Tab-separated table of C-alpha atoms in Angstrom:
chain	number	residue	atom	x	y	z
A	1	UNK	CA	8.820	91.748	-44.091
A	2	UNK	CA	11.489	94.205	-44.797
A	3	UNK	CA	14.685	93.771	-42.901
A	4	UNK	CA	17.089	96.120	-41.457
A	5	UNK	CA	20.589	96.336	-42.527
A	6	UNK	CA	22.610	94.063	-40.494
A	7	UNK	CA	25.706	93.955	-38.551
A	8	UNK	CA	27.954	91.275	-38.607
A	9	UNK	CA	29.513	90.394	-35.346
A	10	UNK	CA	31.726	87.433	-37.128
A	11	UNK	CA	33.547	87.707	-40.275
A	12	UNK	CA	36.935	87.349	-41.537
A	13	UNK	CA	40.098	88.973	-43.116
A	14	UNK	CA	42.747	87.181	-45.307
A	15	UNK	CA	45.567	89.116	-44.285
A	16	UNK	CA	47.307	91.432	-47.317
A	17	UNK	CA	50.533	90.272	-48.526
A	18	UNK	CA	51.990	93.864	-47.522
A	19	UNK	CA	50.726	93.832	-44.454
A	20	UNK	CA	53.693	93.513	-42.074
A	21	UNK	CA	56.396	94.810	-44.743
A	22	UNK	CA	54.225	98.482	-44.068
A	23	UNK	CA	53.052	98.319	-40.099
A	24	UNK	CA	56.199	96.572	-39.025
A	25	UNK	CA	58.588	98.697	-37.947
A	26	UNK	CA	62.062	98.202	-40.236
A	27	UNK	CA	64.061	96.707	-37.295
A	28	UNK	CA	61.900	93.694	-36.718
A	29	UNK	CA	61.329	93.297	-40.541
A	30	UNK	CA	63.802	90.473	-41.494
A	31	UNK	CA	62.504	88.426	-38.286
A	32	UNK	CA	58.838	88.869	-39.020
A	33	UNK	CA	56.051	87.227	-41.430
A	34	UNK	CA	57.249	87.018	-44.577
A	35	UNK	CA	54.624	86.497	-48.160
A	36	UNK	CA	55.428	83.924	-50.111
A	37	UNK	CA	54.045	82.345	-53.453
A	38	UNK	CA	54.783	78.797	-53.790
A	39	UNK	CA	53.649	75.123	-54.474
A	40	UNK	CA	51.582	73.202	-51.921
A	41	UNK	CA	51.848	69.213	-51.691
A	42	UNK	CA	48.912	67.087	-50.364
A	43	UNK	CA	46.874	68.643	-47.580
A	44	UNK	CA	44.185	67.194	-45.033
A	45	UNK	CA	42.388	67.953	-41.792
A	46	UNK	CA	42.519	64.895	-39.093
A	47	UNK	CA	41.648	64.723	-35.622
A	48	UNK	CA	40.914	69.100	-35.545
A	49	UNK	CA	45.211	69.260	-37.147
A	50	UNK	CA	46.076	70.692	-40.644
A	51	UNK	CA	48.744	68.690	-42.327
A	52	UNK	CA	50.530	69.576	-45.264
A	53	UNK	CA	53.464	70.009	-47.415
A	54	UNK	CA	55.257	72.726	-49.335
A	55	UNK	CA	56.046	71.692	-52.612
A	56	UNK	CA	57.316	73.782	-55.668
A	57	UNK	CA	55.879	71.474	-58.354
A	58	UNK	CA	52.647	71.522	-56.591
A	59	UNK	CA	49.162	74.028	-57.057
A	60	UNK	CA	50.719	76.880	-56.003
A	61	UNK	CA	49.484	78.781	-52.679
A	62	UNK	CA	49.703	82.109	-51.141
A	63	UNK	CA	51.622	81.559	-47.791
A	64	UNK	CA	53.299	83.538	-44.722
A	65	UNK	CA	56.842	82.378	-43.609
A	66	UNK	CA	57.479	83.036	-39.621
A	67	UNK	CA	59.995	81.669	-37.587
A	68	UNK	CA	59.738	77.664	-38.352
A	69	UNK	CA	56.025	78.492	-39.128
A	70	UNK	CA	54.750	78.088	-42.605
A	71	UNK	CA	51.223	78.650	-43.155
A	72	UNK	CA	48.843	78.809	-46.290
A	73	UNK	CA	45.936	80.027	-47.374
A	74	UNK	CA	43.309	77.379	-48.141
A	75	UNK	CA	39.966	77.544	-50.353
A	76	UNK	CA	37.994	76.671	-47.190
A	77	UNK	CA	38.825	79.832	-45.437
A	78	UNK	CA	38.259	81.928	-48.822
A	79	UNK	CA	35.550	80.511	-49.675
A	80	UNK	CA	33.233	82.410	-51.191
A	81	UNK	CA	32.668	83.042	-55.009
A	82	UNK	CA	33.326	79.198	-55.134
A	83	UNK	CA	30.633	76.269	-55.885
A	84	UNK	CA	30.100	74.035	-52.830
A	85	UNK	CA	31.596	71.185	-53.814
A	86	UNK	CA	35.074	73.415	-54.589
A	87	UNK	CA	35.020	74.658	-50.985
A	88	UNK	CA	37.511	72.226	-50.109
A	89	UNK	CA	41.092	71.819	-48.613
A	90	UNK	CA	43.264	73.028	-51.385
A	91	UNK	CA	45.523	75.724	-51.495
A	92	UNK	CA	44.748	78.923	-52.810
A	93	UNK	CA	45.776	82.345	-53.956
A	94	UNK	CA	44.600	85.927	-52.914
A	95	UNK	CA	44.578	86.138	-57.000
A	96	UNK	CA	42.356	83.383	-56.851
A	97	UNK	CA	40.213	84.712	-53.623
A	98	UNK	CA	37.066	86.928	-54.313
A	99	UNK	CA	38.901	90.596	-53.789
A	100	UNK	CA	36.985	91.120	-50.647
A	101	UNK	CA	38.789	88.614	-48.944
A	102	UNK	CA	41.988	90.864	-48.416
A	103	UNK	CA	40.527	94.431	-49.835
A	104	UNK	CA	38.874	96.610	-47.269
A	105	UNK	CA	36.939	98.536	-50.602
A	106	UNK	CA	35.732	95.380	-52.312
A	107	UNK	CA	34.400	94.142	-49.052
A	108	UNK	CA	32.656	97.101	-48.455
A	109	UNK	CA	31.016	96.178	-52.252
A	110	UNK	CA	30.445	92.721	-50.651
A	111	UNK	CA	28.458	94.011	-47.843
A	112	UNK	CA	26.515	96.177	-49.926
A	113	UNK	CA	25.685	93.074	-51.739
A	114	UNK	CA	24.630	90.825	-48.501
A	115	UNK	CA	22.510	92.850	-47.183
A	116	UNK	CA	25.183	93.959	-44.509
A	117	UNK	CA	25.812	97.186	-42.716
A	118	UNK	CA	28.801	96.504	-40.760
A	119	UNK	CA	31.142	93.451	-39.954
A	120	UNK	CA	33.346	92.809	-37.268
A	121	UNK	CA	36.430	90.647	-38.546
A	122	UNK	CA	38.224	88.030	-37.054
A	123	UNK	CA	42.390	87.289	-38.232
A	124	UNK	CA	43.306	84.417	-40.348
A	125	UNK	CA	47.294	83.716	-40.431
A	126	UNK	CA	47.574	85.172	-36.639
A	127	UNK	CA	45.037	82.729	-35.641
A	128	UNK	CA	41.281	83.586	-34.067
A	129	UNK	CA	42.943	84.903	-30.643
A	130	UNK	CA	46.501	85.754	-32.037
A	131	UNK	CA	47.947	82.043	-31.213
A	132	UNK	CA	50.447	82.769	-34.119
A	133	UNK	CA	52.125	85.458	-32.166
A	134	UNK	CA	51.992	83.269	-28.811
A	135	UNK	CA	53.958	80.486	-29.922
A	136	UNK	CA	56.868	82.335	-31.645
A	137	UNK	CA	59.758	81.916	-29.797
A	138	UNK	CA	61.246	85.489	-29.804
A	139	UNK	CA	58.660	87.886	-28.150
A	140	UNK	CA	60.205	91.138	-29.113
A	141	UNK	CA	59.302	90.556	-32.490
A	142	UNK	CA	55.898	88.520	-31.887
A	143	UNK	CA	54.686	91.813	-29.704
A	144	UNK	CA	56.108	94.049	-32.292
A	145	UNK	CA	53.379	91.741	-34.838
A	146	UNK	CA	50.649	92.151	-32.076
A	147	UNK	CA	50.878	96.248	-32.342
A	148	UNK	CA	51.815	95.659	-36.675
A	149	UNK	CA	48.684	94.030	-36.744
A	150	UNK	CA	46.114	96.252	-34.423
A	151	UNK	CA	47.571	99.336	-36.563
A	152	UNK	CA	46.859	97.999	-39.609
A	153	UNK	CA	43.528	96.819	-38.530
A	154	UNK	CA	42.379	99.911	-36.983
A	155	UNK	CA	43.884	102.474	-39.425
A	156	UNK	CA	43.852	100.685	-43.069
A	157	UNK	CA	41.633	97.479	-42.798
A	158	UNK	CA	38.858	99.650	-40.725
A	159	UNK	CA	40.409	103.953	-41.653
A	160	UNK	CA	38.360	104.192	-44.547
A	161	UNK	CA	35.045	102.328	-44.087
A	162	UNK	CA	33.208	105.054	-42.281
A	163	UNK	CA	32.826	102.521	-39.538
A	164	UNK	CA	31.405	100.094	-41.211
A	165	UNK	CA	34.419	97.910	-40.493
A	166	UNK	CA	35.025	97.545	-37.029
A	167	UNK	CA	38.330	96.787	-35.686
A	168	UNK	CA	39.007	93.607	-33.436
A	169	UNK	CA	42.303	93.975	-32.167
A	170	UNK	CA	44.847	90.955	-30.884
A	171	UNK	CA	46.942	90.855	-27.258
A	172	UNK	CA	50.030	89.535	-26.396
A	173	UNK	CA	48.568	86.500	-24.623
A	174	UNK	CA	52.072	85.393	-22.917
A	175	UNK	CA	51.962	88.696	-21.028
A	176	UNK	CA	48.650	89.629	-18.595
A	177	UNK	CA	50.396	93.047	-18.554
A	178	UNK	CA	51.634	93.965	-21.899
A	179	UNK	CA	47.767	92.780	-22.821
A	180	UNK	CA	46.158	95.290	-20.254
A	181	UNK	CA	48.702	98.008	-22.546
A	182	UNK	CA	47.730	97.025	-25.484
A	183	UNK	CA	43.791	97.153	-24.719
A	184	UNK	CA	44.192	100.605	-22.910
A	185	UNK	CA	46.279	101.568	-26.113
A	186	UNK	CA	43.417	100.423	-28.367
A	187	UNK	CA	40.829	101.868	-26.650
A	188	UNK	CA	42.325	105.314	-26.834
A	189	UNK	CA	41.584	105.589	-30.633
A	190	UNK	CA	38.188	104.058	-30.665
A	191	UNK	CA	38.838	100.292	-30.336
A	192	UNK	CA	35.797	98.204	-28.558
A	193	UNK	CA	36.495	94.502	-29.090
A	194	UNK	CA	39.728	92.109	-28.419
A	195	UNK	CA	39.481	88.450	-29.435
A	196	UNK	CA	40.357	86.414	-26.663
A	197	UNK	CA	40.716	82.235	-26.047
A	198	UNK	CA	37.012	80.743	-25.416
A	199	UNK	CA	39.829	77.853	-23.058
A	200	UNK	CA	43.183	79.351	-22.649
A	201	UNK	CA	44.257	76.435	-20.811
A	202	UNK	CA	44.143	74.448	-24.241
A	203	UNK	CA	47.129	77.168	-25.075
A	204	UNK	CA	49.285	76.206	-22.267
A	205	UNK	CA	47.788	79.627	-20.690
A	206	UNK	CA	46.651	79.930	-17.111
A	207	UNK	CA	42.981	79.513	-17.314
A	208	UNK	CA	40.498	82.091	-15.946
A	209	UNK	CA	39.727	80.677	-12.449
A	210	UNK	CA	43.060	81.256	-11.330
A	211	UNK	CA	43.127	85.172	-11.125
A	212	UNK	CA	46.076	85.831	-13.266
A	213	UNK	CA	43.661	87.335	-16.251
A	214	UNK	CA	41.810	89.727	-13.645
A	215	UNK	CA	43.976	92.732	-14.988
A	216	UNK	CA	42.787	92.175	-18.615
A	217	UNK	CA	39.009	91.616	-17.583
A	218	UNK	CA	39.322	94.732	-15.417
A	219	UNK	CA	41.342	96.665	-18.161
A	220	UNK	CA	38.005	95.080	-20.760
A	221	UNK	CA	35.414	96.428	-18.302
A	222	UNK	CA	37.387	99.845	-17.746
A	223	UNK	CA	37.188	100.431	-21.481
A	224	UNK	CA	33.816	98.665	-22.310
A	225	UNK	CA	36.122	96.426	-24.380
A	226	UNK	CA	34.392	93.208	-25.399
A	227	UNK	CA	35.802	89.692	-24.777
A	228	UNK	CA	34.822	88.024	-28.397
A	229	UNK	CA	35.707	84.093	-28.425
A	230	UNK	CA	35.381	82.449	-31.776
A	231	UNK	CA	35.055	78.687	-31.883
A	232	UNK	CA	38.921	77.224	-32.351
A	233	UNK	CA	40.440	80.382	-30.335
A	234	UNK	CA	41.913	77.269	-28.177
A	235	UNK	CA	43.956	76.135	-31.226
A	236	UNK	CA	41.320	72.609	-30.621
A	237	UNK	CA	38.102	71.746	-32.046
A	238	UNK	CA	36.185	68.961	-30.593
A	239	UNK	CA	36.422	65.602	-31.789
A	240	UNK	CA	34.773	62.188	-31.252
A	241	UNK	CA	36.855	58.892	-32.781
A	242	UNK	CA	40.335	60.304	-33.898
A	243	UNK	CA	39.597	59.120	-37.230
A	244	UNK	CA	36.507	60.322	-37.621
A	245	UNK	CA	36.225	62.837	-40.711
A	246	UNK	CA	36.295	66.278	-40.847
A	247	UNK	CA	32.528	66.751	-40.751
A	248	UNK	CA	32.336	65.599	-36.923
A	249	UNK	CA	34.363	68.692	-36.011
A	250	UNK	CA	32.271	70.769	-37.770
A	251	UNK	CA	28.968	69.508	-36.208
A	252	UNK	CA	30.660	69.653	-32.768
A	253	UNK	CA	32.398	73.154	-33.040
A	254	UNK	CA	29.764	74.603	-30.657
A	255	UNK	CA	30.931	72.334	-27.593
A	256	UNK	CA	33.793	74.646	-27.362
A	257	UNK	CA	31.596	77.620	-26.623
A	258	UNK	CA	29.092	75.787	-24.766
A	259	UNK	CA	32.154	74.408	-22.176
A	260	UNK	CA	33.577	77.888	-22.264
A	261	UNK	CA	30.387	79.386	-21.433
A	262	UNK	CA	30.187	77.026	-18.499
A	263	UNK	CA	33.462	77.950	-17.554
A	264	UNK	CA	32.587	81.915	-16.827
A	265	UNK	CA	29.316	81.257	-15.638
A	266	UNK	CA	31.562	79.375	-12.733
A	267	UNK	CA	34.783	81.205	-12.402
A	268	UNK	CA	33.100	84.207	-10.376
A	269	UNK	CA	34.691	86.639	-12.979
A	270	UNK	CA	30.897	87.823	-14.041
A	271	UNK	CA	30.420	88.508	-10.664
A	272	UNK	CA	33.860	90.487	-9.866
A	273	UNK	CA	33.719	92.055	-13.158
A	274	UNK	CA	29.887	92.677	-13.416
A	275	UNK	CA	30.340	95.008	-16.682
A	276	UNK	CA	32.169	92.928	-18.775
A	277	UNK	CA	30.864	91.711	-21.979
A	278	UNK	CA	31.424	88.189	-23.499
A	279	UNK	CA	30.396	87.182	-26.711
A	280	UNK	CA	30.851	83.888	-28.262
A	281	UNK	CA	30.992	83.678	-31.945
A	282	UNK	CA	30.222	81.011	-34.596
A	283	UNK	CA	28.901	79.101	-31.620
A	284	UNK	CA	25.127	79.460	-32.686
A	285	UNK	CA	22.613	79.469	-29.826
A	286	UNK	CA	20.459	76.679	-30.284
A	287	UNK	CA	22.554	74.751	-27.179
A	288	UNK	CA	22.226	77.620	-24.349
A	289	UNK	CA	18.607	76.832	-23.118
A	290	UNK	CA	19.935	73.237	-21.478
A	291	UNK	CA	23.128	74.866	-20.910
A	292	UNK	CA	21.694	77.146	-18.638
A	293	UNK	CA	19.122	75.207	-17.073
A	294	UNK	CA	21.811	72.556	-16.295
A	295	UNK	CA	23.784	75.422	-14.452
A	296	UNK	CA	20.978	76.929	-12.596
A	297	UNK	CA	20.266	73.379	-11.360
A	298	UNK	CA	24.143	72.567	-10.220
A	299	UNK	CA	23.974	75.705	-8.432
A	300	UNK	CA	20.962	74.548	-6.866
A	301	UNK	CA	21.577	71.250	-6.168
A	302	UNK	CA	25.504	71.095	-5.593
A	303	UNK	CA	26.752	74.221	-4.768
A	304	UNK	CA	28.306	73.188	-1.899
A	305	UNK	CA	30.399	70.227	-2.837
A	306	UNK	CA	30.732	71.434	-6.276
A	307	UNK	CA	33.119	74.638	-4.903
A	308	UNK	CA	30.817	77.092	-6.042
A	309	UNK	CA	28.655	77.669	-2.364
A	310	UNK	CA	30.494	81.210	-1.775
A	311	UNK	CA	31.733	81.781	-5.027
A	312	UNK	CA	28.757	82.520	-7.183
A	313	UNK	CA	25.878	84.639	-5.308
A	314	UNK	CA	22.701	84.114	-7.260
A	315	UNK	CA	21.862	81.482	-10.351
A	316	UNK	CA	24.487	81.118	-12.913
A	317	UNK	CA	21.824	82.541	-15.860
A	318	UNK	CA	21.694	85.908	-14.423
A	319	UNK	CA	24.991	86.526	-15.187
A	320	UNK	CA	24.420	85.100	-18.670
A	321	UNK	CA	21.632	87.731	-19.474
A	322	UNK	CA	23.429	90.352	-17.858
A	323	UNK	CA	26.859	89.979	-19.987
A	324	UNK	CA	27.134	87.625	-22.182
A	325	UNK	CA	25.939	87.573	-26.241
A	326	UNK	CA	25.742	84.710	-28.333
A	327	UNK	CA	25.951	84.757	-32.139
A	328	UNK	CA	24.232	83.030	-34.994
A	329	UNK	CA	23.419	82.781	-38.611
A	330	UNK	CA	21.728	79.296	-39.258
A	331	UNK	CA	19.858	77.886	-36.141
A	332	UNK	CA	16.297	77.671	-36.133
A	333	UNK	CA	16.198	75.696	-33.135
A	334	UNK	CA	17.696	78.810	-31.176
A	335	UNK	CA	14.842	80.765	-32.506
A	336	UNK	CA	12.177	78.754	-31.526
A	337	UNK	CA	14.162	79.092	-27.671
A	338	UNK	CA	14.555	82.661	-28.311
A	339	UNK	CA	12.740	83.645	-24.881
A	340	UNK	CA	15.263	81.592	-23.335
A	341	UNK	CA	18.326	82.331	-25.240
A	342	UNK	CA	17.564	85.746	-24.571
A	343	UNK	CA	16.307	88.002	-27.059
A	344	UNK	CA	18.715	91.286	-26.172
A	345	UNK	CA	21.582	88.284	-26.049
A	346	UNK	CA	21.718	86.638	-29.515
A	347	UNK	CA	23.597	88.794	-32.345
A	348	UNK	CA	23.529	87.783	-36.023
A	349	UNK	CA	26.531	86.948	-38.101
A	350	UNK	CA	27.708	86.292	-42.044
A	351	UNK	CA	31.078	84.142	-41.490
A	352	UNK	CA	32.277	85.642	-44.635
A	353	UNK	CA	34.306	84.769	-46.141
A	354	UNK	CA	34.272	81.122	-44.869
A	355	UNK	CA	32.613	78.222	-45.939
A	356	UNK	CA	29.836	78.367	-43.489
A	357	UNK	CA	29.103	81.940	-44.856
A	358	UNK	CA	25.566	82.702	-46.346
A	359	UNK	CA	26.898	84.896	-48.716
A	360	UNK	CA	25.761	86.428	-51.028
A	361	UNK	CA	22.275	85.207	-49.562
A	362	UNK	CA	22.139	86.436	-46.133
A	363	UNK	CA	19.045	88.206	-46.469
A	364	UNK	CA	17.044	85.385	-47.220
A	365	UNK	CA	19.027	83.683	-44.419
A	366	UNK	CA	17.825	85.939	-41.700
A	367	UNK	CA	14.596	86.424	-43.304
A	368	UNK	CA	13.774	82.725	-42.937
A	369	UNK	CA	14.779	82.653	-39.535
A	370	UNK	CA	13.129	86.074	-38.150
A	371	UNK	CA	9.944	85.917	-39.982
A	372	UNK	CA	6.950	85.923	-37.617
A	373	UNK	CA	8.953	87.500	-35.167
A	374	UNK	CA	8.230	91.242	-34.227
A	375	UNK	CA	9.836	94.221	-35.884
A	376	UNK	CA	11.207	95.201	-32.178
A	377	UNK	CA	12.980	91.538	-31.872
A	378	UNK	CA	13.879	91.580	-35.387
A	379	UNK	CA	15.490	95.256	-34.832
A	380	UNK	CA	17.994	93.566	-31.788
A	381	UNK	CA	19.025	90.568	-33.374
A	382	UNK	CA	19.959	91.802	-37.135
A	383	UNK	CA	21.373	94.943	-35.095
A	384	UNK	CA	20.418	96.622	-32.273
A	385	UNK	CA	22.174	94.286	-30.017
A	386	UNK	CA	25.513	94.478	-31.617
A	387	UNK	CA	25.199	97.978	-31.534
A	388	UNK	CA	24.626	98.068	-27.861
A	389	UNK	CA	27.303	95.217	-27.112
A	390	UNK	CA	29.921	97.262	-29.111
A	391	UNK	CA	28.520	100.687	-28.590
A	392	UNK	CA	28.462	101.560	-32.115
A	393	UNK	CA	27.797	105.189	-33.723
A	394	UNK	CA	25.089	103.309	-35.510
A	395	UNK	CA	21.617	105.201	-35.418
A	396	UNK	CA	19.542	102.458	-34.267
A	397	UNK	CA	16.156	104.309	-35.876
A	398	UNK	CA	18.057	104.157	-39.219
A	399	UNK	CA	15.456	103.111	-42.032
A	400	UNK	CA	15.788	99.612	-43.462
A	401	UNK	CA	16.978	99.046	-46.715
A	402	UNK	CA	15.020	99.224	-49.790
């Protein structure tokens, strides 16, 4: 089987050191994120935390200085070009990073390696959903990052791809109304994806049954804006014992999806907003069959006492198939569900450059998991469905690579 280029609906950026010191504007320069090169002391991952040091004496470690915020690049996140067993917690360098990490050209080279059309890229230092900017204390400057940020993204990280990087944009999150500016401002040059929380509440946000965030899913819908949630967009991954190491997280990191999922199929924002798109990514798919099936049965069985009776008009699942996407890159067991998963629902993704990422072998990746399947099913999942959920320029009857 030969298999059509592929779009990436989950990848990531390490941020450039110049970014902010170019797309900030002067005034807020000496109060935003600042690059630094320095040592890093001992550094581990308990209970879904980072901790760490700074230390001169130590390996040394690119970093970004904000506020009382220090945060540094690790080899986990910049993975790739590294043996397995080196994919670990230690600091790291962008001199250190494959190029593609932080250069928009070289990861165009990268692509063209993997098998990969286009990729849709997630921040690093601002966090999945922008958290970064969030918690600052002074929000002139933090908004002032927001905008920094989407301008770089749209007109240097994505400017010169010929739109085979696609922007993802950040919003304020402290501010329903400066976010419903910033997606309308977006949208205006071409923008068709935010990043969102998959649980604001987890943020100290209000959560999305209580109505404040109807401006932003109306401003989404308006613009045919997507709502992408990565796994860890609520700043917590799931745990089990709170010394248990960090390979539970890992195994676990779909819960988040799977309870945020749960969350909109509930909230009646599918049904007030019924052309909004939601896509969950890094979750993997191999959890929605029961997911659903559990949902369509509360609504069912316990509507009434469960608060959902006038709420939500027809089975929870429709709304799933009508809006929602999910994403994946190794789950077999969502394959063999496909019918139920949804086969114009599930999008494929390449994580690079984390340590999940099948890079550089993500055609033998998808071929392993689409083969048997037909060429029209293989068409929506490697791309035809992103193309539709982000109503790409793509030509869908493009010829496969050779």
């Amino acid at each position: 089987m030969e298999l059509p280029l592929i779009i990436s609906v989950d990848d990531h950026v390490i941020e450039p050191a110049h970014l902010f010191d170019t797309w900030l504007p002067a005034a807020y320069r000496d109060r935003g994120p600042r690059p630094l090169t320095t040592g890093i002391g001992a550094l581990e991952y308990t209970g879904g935390k980072y901790r760490f040091t700074m230390d001169p004496d130590g390996p040394p470690a690119d970093w970004w200085i904000y506020e009382d915020l220090a945060f540094p690049y690790k080899r986990n996140i910049a993975a790739v070009g590294f043996d397995r067993d080196r994919m670990t917690l230690e600091g790291i360098t962008r001199a250190e990073m494959r190029p593609g990490c932080w250069d928009p050209g070289e990861r165009l080279k990268d692509m063209d390696l993997n098998h990969v059309e286009a990729s849709l890229c997630f921040p690093t230092f601002p966090r999945f959903c922008g958290q970064t900017f969030a918690e600052a204390q002074d929000k002139e400057v933090a908004l002032a990052c927001v905008r920094a940020y989407n301008d770089w993204m749209v007109e240097e990280w994505c400017g010169d791809s010929g739109g085979r990087l696609i922007p993802l944009c950040l919003i304020p999150l402290w501010d329903v109304n400066l976010a419903v500016r910033e997606i309308h401002r977006n949208a205006a040059r071409g923008v068709r994806a935010v990043t969102f929380s998959e649980i604001p509440t987890h943020l100290g946000l209000p959560s999305i049954h209580s109505g404040y965030w109807d401006p932003f899913f109306a401003a989404c819908q308006e613009t045919r804006t997507v709502i992408a949630m990565h796994i860890g967009s609520s700043s917590q991954m799931p745990a089990a014992s709170p010394d248990a190491p960090p390979a539970v997280q890992a195994t676990l990191s779909f819960n988040n999806a799977m309870a945020s999922l749960a969350d909109f199929l509930f909230s009646g924002v599918l049904v007030r907003f019924p052309r909004l798109k939601l896509a969950y990514s890094e979750g993997q798919m191999g959890w929605i069959p029961y997911a659903l099936e559990r949902a369509d049965d509360v609504w069912r069985e316990h509507r009434a006492w469960g608060g959902v009776r006038d709420l939500i008009p027809e089975p929870p699942s429709r709304y799933y198939y009508r809006q929602v996407y999910c994403c994946f890159f190794r789950d077999k067991h969502g394959i063999a569900a496909l019918d139920t998963v949804g086969r114009d629902n599930a999008t494929f993704e390449t994580d690079y450059p984390h340590v999940d990422s099948t890079f550089p072998h993500t055609k033998a990746v998808a071929l392993e998991h689409v083969q048997g399947l037909d060429e029209e099913t293989v068409h929506k999942l490697l791309r035809g469905n992103a193309i539709r959920m982000l109503g790409l320029d793509f030509d869908s009857a493009r010829p496969a690579a050779s």
